[in-house]
Coordinates of C-alpha atoms in Angstrom, one line a residue:
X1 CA 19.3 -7.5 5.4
X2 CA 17.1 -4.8 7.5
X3 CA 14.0 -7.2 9.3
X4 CA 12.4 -3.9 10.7
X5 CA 12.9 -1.0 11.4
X6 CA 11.6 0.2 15.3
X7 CA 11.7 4.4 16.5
X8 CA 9.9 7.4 16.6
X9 CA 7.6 8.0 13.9
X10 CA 9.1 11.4 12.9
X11 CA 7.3 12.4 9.5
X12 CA 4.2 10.5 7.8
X13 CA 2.1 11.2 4.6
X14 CA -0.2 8.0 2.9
X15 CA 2.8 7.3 0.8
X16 CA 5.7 7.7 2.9
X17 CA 6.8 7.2 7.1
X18 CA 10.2 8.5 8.2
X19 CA 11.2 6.6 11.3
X20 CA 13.9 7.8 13.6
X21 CA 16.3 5.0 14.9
X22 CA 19.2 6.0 16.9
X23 CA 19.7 9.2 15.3
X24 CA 19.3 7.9 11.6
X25 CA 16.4 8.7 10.1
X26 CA 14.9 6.2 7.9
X27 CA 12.5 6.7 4.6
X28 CA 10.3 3.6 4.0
X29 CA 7.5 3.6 1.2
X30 CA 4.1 2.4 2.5
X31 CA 0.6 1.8 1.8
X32 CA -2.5 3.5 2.7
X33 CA -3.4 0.0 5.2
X34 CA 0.3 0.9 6.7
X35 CA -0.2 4.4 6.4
X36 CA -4.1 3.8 9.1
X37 CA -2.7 1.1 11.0
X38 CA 0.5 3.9 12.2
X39 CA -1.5 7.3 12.3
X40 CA -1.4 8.8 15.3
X41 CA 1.4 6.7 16.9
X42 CA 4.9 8.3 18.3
X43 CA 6.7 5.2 17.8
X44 CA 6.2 2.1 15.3
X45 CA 7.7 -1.0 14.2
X46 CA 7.7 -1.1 10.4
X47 CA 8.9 -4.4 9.1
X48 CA 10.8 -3.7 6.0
X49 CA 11.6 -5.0 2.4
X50 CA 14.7 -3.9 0.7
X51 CA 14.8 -2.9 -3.4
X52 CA 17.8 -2.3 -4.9
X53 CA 18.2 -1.4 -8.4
X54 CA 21.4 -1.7 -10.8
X55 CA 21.9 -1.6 -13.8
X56 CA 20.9 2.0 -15.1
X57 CA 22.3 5.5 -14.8
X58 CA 21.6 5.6 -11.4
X59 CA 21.3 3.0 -9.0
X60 CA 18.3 3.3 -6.4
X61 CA 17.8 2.0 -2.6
X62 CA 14.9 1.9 -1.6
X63 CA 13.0 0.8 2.0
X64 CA 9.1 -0.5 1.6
X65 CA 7.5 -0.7 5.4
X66 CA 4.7 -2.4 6.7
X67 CA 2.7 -2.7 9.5
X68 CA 2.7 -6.4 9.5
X69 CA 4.7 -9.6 8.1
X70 CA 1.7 -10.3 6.4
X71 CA 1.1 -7.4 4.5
X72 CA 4.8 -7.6 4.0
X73 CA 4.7 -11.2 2.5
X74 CA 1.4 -10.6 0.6
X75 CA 3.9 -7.2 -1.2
X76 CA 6.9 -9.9 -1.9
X77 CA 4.9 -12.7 -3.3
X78 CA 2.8 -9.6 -6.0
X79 CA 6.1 -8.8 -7.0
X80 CA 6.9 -12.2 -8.0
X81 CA 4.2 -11.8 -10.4
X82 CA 5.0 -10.8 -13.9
X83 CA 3.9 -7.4 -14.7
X84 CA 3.5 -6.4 -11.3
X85 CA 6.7 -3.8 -9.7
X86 CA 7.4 -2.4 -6.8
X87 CA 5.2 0.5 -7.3
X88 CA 2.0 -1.7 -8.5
X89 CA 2.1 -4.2 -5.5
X90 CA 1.9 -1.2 -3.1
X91 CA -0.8 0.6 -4.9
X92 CA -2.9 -2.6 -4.5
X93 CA -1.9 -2.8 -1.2
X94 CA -3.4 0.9 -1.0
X95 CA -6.8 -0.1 -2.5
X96 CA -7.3 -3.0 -1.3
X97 CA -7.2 -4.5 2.6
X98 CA -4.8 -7.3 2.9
X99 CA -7.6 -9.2 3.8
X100 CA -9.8 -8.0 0.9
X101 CA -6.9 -8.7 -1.5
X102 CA -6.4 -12.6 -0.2
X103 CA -10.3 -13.1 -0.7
X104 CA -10.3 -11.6 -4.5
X105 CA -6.8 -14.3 -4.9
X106 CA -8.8 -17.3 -3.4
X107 CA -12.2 -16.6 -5.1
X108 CA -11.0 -16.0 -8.0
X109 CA -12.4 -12.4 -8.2
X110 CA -11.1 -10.7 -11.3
X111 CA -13.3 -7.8 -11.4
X112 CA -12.3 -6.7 -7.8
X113 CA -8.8 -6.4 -8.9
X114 CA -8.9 -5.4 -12.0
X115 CA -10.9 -2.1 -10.1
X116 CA -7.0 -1.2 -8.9
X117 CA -5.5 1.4 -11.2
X118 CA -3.1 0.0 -13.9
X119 CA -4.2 -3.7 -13.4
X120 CA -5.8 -5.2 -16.9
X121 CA -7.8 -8.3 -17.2
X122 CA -4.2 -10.7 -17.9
X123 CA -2.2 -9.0 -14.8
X124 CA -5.8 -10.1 -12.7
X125 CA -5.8 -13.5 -14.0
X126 CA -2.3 -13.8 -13.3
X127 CA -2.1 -12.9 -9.9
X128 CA -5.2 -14.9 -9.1
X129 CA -3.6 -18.4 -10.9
X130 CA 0.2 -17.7 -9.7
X131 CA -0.7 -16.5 -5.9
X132 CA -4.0 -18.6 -5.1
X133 CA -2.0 -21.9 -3.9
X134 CA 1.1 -19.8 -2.2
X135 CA -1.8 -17.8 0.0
X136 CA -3.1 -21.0 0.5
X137 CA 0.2 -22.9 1.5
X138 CA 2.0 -19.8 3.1
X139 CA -1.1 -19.5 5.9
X140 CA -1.5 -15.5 5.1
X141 CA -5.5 -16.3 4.5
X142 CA -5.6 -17.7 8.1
X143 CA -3.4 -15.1 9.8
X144 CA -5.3 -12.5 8.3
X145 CA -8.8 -14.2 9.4
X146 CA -10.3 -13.6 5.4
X147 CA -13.4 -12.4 5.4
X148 CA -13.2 -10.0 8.4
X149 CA -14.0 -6.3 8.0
X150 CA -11.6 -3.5 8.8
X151 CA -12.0 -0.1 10.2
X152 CA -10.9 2.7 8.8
X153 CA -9.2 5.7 11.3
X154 CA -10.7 8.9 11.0
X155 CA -8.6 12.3 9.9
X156 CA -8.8 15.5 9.6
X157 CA -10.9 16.5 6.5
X158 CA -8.7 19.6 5.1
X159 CA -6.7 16.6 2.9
X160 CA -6.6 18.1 -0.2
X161 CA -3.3 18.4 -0.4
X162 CA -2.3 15.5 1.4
X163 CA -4.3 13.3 -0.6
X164 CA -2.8 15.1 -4.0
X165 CA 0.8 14.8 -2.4
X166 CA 0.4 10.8 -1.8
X167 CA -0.7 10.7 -6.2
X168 CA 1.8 12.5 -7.2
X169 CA 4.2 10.0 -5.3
X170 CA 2.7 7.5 -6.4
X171 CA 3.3 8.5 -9.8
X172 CA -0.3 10.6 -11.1
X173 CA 0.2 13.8 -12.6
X174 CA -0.4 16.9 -10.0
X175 CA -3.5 18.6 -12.2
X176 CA -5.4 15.6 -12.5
X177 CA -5.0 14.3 -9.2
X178 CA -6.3 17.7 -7.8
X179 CA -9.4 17.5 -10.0
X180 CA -10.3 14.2 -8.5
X181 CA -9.4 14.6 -5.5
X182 CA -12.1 18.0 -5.5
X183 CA -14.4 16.6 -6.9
X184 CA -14.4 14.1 -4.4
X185 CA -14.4 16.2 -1.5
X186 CA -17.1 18.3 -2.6
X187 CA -19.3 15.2 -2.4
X188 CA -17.9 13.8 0.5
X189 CA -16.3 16.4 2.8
X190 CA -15.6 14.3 5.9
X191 CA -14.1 11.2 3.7
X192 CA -11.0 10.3 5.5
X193 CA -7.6 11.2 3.9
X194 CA -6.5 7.6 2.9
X195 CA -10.2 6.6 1.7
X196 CA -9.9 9.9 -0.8
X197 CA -7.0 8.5 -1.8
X198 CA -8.3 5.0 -2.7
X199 CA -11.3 6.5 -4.3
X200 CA -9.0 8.7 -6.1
X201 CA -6.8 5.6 -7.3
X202 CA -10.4 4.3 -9.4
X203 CA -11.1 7.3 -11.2
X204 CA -7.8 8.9 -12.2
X205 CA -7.3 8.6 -16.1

């Protein structure tokens, strides 16, 4: 079992670091919180959750990364959720802070999550009943200091097709993704890349 994985930070998009450890390069799927917290850094420390899938026609590996053990233990207790994957967790974990997402569990705030793309009222009301104690017991709430702001890192604004990119691997189609995306932009022109991209995740159809 991989704990982390520490190197130079060799490639990064909001969807996806590449971290170089003794000559092995590793892919690890991230959120946009990851994806703020590790801009701009030459070496990080990704601590890391393992999928593997069998079964199919084709068996997948793949390596999640985050910035912290609690972002990582808020992804691995969403997956234990029914109706909530791999690819779900992370794209709350993209629209939502860590600490944003343990005050919507706690207070019982169904409309805050139900505002993440591809989460319906039952998913909502699930997370909120099957998580609220484990946050609670698990001392994620306190380590994350719940009701603390965050600050978002500035980027360059020419993040069109960055912010298109990170859809389209999180699994939007390209055309529609664009549209969004420009439209946002024109309004907004100096919205970061990974704020785009959260915007983007609430008004994709």
């Amino acid at each position: 079992m991989i704990e982390y994985i520490k190197g130079e930070l060799a490639e990064l998009t909001p969807a996806l670091a590449v971290v170089e450890a003794y000559g092995v390069g590793y892919a690890l799927n991230i959120s946009l919180n990851t994806y703020t917290a590790i801009q701009g850094k030459s070496e990080v420390k990704l601590y890391v959750h393992e999928c593997l899938v069998t079964g199919g026609r084709d068996d997948s590996y793949t390596l999640f990364g985050f910035f912290n053990k609690q972002e990582r233990s808020l992804y691995e207790l969403l997956i234990t959720v029914s109706g909530v994957g791999a690819n779900t967790a992370r794209m709350i974990l993209s629209s939502l802070t860590p600490a944003d997402l343990c005050n919507a569990i706690a207070n019982g705030d169904e409309r805050l999550l139900k505002g993440v793309k591809g989460i319906g009222l039952k998913t909502a009301q699930r997370i909120i009943v099957d998580l609220k104690d484990k946050i609670v017991s698990l001392g994620i709430a306190d380590e994350l200091h719940v009701g603390t702001s965050t600050t978002t890192v500035p980027v360059n604004t020419a993040t069109r097709d960055e912010a298109v990119s990170a859809l389209v691997m999180l699994g939007f189609s390209p055309a529609p993704s664009a549209k969004v995306v420009t439209s946002i932009l024109v309004s907004q022109p100096d919205m970061p890349v990974e704020q785009v991209v959260k915007m983007a995740l609430k008004q994709i159809k």
